[in-house]
mmCIF file of C-alpha atoms in Angstrom:
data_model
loop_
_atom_site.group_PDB
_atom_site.id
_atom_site.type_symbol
_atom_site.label_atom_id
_atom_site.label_comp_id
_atom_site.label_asym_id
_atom_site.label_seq_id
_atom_site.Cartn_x
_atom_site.Cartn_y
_atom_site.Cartn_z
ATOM 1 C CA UNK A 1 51.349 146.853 110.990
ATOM 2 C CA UNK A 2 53.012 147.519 114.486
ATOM 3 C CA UNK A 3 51.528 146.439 117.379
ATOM 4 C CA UNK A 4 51.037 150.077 118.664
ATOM 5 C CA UNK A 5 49.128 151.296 115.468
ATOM 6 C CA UNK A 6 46.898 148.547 116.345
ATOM 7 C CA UNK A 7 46.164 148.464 119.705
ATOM 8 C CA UNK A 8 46.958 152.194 120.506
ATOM 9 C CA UNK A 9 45.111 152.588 124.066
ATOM 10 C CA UNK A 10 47.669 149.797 125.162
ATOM 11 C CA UNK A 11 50.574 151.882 124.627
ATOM 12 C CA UNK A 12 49.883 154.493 126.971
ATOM 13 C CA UNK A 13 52.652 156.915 127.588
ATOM 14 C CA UNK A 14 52.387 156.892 131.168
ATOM 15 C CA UNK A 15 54.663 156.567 133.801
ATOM 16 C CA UNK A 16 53.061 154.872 136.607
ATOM 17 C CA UNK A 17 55.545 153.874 138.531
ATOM 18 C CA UNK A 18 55.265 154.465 142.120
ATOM 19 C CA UNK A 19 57.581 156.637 143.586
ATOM 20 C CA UNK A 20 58.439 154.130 146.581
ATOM 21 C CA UNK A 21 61.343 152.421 147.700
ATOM 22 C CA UNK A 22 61.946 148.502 146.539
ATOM 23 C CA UNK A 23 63.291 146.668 149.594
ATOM 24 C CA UNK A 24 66.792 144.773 148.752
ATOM 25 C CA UNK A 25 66.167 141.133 150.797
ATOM 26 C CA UNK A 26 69.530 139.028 150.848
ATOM 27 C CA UNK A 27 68.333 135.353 149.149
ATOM 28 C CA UNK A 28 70.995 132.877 151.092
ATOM 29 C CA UNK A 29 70.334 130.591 148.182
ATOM 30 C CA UNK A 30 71.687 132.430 145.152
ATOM 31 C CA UNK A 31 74.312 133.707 147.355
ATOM 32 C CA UNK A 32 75.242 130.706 147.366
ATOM 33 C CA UNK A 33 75.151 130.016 143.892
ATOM 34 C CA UNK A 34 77.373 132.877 143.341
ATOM 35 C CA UNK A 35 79.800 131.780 146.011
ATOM 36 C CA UNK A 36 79.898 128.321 144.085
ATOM 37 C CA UNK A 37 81.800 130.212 141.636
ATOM 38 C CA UNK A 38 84.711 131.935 143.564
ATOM 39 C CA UNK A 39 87.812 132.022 141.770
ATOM 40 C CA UNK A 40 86.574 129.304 138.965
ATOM 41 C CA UNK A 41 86.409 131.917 135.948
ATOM 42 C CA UNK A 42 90.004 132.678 136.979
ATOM 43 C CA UNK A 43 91.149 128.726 137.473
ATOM 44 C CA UNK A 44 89.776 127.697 133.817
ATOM 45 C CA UNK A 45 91.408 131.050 132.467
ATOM 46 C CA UNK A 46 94.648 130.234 134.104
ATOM 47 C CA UNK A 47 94.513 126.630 133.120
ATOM 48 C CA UNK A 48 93.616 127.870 129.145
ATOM 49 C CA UNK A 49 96.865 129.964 129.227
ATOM 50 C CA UNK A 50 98.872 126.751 130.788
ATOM 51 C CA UNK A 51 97.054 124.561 127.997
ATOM 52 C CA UNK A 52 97.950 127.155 125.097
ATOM 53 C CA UNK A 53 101.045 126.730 125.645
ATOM 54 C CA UNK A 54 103.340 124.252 123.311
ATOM 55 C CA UNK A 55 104.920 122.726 126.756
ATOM 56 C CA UNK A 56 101.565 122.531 127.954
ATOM 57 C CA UNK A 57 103.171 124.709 131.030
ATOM 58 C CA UNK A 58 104.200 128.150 132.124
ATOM 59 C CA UNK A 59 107.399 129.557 134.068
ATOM 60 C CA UNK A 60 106.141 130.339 137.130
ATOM 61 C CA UNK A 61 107.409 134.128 135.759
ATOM 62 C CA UNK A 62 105.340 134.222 132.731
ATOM 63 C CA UNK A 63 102.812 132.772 135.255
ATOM 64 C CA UNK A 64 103.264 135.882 137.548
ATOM 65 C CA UNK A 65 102.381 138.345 134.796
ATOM 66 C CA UNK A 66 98.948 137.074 134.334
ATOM 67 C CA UNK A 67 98.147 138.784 137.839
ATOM 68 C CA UNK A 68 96.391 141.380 136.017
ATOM 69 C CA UNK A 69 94.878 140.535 132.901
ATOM 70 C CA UNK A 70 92.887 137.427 135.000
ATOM 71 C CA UNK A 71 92.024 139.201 137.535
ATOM 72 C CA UNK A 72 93.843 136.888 140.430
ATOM 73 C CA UNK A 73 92.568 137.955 143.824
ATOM 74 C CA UNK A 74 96.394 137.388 145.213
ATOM 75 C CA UNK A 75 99.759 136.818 143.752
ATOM 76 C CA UNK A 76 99.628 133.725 140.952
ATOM 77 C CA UNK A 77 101.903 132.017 143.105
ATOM 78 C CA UNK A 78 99.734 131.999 146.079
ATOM 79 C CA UNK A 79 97.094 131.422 144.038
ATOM 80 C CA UNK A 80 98.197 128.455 142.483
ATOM 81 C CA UNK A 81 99.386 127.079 146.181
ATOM 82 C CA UNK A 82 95.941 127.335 147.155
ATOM 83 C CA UNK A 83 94.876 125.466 144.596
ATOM 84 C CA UNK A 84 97.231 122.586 144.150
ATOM 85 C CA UNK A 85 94.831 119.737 143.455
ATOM 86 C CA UNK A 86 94.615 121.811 139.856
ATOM 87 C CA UNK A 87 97.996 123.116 139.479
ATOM 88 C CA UNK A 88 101.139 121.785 140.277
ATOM 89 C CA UNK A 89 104.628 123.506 139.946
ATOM 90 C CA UNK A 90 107.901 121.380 139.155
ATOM 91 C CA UNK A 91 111.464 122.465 138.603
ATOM 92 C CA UNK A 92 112.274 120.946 134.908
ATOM 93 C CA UNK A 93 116.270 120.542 135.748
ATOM 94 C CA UNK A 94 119.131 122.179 138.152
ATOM 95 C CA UNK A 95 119.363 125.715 137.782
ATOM 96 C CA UNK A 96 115.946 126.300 136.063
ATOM 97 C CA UNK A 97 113.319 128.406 136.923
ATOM 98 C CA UNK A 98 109.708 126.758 138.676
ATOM 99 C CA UNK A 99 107.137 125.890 136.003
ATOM 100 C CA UNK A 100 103.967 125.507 136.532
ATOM 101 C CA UNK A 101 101.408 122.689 134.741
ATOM 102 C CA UNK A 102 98.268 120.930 135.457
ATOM 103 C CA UNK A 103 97.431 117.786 137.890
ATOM 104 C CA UNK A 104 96.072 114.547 136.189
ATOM 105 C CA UNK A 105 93.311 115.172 137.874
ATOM 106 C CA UNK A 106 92.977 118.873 136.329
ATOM 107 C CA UNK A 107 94.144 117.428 132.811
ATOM 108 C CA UNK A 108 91.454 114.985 132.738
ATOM 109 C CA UNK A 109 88.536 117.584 133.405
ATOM 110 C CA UNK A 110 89.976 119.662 130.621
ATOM 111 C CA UNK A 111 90.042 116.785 127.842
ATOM 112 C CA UNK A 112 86.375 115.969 128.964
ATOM 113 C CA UNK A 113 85.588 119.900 128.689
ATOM 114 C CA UNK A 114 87.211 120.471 125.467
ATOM 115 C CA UNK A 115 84.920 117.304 124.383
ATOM 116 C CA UNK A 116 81.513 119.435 125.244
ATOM 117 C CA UNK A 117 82.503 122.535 123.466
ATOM 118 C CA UNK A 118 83.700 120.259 120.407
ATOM 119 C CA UNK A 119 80.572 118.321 120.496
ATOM 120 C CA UNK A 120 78.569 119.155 117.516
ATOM 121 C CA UNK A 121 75.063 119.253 119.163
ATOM 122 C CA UNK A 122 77.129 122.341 122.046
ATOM 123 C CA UNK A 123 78.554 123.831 118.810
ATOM 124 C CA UNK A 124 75.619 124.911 117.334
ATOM 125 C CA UNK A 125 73.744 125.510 120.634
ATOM 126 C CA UNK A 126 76.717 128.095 121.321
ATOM 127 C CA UNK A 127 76.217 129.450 117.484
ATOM 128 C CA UNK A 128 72.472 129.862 118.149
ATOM 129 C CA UNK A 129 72.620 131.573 121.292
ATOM 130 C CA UNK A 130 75.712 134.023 120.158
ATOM 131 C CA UNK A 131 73.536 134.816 116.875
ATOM 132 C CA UNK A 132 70.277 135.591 119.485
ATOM 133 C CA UNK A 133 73.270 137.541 121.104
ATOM 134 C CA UNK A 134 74.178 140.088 117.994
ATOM 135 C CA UNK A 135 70.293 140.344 117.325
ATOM 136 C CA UNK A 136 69.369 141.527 120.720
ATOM 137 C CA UNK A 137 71.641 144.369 119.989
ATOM 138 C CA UNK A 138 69.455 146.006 117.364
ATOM 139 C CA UNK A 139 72.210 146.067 114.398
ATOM 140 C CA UNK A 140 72.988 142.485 114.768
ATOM 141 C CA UNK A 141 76.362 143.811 115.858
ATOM 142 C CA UNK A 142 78.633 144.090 118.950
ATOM 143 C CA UNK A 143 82.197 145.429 119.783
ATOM 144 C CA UNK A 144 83.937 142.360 120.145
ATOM 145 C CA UNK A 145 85.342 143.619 123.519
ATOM 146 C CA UNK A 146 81.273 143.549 124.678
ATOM 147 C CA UNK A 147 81.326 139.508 123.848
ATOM 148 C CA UNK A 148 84.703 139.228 125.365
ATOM 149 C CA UNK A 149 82.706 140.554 128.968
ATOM 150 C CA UNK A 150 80.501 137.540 128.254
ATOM 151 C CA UNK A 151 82.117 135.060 127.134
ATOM 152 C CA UNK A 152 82.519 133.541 130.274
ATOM 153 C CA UNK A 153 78.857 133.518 130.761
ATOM 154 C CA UNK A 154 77.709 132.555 127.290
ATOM 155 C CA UNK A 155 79.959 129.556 127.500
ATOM 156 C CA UNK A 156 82.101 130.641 124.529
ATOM 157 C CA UNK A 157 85.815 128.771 123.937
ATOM 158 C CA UNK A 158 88.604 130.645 125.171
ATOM 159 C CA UNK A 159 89.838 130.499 121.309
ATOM 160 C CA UNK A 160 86.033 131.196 120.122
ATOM 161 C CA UNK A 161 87.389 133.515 117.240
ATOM 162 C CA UNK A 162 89.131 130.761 115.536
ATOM 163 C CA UNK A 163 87.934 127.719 116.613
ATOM 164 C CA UNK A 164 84.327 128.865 116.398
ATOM 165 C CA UNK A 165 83.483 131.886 114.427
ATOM 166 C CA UNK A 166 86.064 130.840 111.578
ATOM 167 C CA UNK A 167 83.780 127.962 110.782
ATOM 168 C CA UNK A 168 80.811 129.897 110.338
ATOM 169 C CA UNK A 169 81.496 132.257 108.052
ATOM 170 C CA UNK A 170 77.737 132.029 106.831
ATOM 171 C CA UNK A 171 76.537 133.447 110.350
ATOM 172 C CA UNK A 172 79.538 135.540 111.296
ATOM 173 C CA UNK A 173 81.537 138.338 110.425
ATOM 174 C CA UNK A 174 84.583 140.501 112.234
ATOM 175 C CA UNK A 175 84.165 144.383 111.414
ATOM 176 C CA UNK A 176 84.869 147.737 112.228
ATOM 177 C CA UNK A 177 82.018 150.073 114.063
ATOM 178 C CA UNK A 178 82.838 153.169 116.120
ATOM 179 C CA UNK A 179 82.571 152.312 119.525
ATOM 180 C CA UNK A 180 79.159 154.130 121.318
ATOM 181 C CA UNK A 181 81.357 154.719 124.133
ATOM 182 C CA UNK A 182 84.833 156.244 122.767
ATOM 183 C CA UNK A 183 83.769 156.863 119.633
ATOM 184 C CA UNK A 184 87.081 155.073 118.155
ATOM 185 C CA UNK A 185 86.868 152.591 115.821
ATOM 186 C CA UNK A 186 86.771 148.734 117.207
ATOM 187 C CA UNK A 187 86.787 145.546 116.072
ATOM 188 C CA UNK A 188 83.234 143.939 116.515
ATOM 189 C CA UNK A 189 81.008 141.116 115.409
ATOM 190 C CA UNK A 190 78.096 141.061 113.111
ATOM 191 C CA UNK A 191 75.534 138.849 112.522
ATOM 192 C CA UNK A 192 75.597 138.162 108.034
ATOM 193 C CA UNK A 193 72.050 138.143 108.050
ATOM 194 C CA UNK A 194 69.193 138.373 110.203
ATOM 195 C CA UNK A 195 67.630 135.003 111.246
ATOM 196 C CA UNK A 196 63.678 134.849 112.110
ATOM 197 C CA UNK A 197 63.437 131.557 112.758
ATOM 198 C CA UNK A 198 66.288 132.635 116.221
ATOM 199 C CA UNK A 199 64.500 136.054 116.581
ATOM 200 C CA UNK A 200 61.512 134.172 119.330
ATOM 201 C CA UNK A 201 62.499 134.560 123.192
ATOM 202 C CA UNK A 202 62.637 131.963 125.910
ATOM 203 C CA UNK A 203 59.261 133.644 127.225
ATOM 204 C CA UNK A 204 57.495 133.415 123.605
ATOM 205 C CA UNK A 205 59.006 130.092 123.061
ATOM 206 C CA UNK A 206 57.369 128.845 126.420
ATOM 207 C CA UNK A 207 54.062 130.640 125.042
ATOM 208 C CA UNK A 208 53.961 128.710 121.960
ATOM 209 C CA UNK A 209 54.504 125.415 123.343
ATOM 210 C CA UNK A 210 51.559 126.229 125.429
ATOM 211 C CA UNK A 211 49.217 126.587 122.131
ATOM 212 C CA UNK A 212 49.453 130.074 122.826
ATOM 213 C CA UNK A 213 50.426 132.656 119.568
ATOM 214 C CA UNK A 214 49.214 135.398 117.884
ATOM 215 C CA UNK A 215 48.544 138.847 119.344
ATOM 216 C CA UNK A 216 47.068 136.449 122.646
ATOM 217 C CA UNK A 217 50.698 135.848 123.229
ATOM 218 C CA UNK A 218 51.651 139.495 123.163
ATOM 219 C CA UNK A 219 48.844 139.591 126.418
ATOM 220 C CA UNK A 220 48.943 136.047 127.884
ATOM 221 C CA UNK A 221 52.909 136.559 128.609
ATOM 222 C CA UNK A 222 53.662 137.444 132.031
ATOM 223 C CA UNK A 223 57.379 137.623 133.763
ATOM 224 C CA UNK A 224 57.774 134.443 136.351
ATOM 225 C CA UNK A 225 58.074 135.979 139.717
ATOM 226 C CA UNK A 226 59.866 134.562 142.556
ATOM 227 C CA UNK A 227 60.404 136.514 145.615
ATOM 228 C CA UNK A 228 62.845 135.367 149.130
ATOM 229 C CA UNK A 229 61.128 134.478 152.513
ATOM 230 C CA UNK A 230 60.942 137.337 154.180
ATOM 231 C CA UNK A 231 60.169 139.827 150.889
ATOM 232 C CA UNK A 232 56.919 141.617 151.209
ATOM 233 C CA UNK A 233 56.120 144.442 148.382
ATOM 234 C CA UNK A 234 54.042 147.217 149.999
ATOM 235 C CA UNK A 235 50.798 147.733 148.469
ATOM 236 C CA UNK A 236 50.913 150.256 146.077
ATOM 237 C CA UNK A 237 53.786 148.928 144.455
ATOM 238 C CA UNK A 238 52.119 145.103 144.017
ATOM 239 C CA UNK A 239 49.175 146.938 142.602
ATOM 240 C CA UNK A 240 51.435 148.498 140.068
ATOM 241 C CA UNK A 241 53.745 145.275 139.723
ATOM 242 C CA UNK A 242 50.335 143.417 139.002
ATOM 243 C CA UNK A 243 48.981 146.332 136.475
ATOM 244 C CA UNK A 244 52.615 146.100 134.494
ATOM 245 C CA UNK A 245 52.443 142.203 134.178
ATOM 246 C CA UNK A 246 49.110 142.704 131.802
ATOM 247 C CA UNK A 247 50.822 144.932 129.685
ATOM 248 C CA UNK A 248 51.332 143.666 125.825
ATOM 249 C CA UNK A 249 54.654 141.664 125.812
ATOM 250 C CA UNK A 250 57.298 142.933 123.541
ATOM 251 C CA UNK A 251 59.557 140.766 121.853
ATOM 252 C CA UNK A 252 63.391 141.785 123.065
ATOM 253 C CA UNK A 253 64.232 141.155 119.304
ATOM 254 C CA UNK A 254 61.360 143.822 118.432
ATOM 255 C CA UNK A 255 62.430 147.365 117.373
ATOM 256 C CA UNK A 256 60.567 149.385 120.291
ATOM 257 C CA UNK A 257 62.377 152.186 120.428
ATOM 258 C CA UNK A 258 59.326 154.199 119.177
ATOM 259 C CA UNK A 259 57.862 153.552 122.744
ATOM 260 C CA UNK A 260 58.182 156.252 124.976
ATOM 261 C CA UNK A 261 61.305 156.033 127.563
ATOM 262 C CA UNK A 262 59.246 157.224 130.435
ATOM 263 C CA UNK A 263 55.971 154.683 129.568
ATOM 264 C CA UNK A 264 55.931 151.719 131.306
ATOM 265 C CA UNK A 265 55.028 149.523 128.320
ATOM 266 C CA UNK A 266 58.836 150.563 127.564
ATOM 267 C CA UNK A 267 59.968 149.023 130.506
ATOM 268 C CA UNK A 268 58.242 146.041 129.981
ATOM 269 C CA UNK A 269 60.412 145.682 126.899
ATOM 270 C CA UNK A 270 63.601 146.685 128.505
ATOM 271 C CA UNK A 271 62.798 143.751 130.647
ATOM 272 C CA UNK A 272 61.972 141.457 128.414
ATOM 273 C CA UNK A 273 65.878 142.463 126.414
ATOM 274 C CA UNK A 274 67.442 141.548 130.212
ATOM 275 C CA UNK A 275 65.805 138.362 130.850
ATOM 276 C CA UNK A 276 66.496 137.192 127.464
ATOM 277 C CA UNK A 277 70.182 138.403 127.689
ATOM 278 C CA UNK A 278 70.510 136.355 130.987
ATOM 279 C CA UNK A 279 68.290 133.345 129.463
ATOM 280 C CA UNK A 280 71.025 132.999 126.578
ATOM 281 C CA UNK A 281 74.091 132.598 129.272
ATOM 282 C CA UNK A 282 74.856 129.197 130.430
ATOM 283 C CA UNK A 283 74.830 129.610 134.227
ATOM 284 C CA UNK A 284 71.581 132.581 134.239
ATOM 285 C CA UNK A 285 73.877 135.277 135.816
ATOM 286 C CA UNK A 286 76.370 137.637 134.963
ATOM 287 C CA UNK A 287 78.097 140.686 136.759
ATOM 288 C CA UNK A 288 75.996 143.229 136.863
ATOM 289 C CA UNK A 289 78.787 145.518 134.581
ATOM 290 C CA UNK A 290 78.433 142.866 132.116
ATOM 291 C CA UNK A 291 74.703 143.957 131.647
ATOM 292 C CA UNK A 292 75.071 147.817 131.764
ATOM 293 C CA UNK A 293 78.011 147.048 129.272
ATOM 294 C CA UNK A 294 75.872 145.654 126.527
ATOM 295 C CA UNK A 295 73.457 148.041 127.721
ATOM 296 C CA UNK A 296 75.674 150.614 126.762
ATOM 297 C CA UNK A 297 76.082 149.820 123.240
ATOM 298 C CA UNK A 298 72.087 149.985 123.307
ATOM 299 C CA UNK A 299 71.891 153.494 124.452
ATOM 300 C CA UNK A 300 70.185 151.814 127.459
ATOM 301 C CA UNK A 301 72.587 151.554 130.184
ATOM 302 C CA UNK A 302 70.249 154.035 132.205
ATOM 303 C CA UNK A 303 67.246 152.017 132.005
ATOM 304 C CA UNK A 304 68.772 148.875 132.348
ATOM 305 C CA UNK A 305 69.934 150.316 136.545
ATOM 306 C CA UNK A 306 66.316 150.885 136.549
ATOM 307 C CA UNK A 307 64.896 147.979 135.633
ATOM 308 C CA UNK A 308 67.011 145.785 137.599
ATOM 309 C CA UNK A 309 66.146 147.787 140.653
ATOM 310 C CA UNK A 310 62.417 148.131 139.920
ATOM 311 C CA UNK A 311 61.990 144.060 139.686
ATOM 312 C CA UNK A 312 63.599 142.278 141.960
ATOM 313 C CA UNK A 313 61.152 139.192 141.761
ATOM 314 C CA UNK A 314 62.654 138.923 138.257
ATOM 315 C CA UNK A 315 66.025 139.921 138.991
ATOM 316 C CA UNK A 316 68.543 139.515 142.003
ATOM 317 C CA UNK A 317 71.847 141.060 142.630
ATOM 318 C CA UNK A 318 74.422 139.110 145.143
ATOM 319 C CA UNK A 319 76.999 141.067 146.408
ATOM 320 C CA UNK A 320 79.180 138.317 146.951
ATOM 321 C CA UNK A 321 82.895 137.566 145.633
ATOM 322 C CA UNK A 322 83.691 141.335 145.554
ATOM 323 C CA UNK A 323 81.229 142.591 142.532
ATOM 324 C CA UNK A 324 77.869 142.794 141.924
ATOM 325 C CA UNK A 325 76.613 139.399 140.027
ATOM 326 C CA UNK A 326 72.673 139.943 138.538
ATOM 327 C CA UNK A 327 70.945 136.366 138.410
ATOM 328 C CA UNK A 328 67.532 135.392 136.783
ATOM 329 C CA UNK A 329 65.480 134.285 140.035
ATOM 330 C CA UNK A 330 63.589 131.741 137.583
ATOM 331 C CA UNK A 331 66.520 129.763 136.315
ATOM 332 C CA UNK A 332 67.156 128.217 139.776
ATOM 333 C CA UNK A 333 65.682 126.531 142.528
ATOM 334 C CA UNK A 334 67.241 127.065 145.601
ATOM 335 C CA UNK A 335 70.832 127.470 144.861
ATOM 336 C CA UNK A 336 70.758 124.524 142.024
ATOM 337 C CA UNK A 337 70.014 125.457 138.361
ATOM 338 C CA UNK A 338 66.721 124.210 136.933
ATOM 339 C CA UNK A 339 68.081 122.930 133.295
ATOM 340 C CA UNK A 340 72.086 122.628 133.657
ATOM 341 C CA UNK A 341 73.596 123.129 130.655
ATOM 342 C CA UNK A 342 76.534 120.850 129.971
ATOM 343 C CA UNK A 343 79.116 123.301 130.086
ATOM 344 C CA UNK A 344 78.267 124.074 133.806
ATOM 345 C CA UNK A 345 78.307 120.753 134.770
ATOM 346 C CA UNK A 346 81.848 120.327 133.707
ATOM 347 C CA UNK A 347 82.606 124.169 135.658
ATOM 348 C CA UNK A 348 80.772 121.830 138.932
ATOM 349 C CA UNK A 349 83.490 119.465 138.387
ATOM 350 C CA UNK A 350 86.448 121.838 138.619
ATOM 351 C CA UNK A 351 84.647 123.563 141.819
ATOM 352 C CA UNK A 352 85.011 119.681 143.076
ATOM 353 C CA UNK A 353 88.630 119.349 142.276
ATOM 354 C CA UNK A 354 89.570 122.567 144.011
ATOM 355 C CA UNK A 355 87.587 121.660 147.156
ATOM 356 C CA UNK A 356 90.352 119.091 147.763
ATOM 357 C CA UNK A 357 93.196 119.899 150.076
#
């Protein structure tokens, strides 16, 4: 029976709301965990090209077309001066053109990184979370350019089609849908079947190993709040911050569409999808397009703006390193995440190596 058909006076469609404005308060911190980051998606995806290659190198030509397509904030050959403790060019004979190839240095990180994502204990961690991934999405399905958005964030191999999904052909699946957003056909991934034993969030999964289950859960689950020095809710809008917290929790892998758009119990759920969206990426953050994106294929692009707006003890978007990056206030502490995953602490030691001059 669903939860509403039981406990009807809980799902009133009300919008409460207050109609007041939500301050924005700069956190220096998780600025600073964004600006950890600057230009380290584009090293690793520069270095994966370099790697890919037979020669295990580029002509600094084929080089200069990747401008584009990974998103260099200057020419590649500037780019790869500024970072010469990772990349070093070379002239392979008289008359050639400049090539381009890793350091030692940069060669050594990437043998140790290709060991974590090889590891059998990452592989399935990555399987897991890109299964929790398809099921968030409703249809256990997603255009594969909306996992292409993420893959940075969700840790996935640069080659994840073949050197992942290819050997599990008992989870995954390449298809066809019709994009939501064109309405052309695309290439996407499914999920085979639906797994219950994946379908419990972060927030339920803390809950349980509490002692906590049931329909107690469903009440006793609050959203973590953490707000900056200096962040002060007016009144009316703690009351109704406080009010919204006691609302039944709804699992993000729950069908709730049947709640009203405009109720704030329907909120509650399209915050509960967000935080377990972020929860499932490696580092806790992803640009802020990245969200509306998936959101998108959801039909919930609109409410996900509104959500991230309405809690911003949940929720905080930097505006550093030209974009809007939305981080889950609860994964870190200070600018440090609480539980690193593996994967980042290899990205901390590429953010070392280009620190050196």
């Amino acid at each position: 029976m669903a939860l509403s058909s039981r406990h009807p006076h809980l799902f009133n469609h009300i919008r409460t709301f207050v109609n007041a404005r939500v301050k924005w308060v700069r956190d220096p911190y998780l600025d600073n965990a964004v600006l950890k980051g600057k230009d380290l998606k584009q090293i690793i995806s520069l270095k994966n090209q370099i790697i890919s290659s037979p020669s295990k190198s580029l002509s600094m030509y084929t080089a200069s077309q990747l401008k584009a397509s990974l998103n260099l904030p200057t020419t590649t050959s500037k780019f790869i001066d500024k970072y010469h403790s990772v990349f070093t060019q070379f002239q392979p004979g008289p008359g050639l053109p400049p090539v381009v190839k890793l350091t030692p240095q940069a060669f050594s990180i990437h043998i140790e990184e290709m060991a974590v994502h090889n590891s059998p204990t990452n592989r399935q961690d990555t399987v897991q979370r890109l299964s929790r991934l398809l099921m968030l999405a409703g249809m256990a399905k997603l255009p594969l350019y909306v996992i292409e958005k993420l893959k940075w964030d969700m840790g996935l191999p640069h080659d994840y089609v073949t050197t992942l999904l290819a050997d599990y052909p008992d989870y995954f699946n390449v298809c066809v849908v019709e994009d939501p957003s064109s309405g052309k056909e695309v290439l996407a991934l499914e999920l085979v079947s639906w797994r219950k034993e994946l379908s419990v969030s972060e927030l339920e999964m803390r809950a349980r190993s509490l002692g906590i289950s049931g329909d107690k859960r469903r009440h006793d689950i609050a959203f973590p709040l953490i707000f900056p020095k200096g962040f002060d809710l007016v009144k009316r809008v703690k009351t109704w911050v406080e009010n919204w917290q006691k609302l039944p929790y709804v699992s993000p892998y729950e069908d709730a569409f049947h709640l009203d758009s405009n109720s704030d119990q329907a909120e509650k759920w399209i915050v509960a999808i967000l935080h377990e969206l972020l929860s499932l990426l490696v580092s806790k953050k992803t640009e802020r397009e990245n969200l509306l994106c998936f959101g998108e294929c959801l039909g919930l692009a609109l409410r996900f703006k509104k959500a991230l707006v309405h809690h911003p003890g949940i929720f905080y978007i930097s505006n550093k390193i030209r974009t809007q990056t939305v981080v889950l206030r609860e994964a870190y502490s200070k600018d440090f995440l609480v539980k690193k995953h593996p994967l980042v602490g290899m990205r901390y030691w590429y953010i070392n190596l280009m620190r050196k001059t």
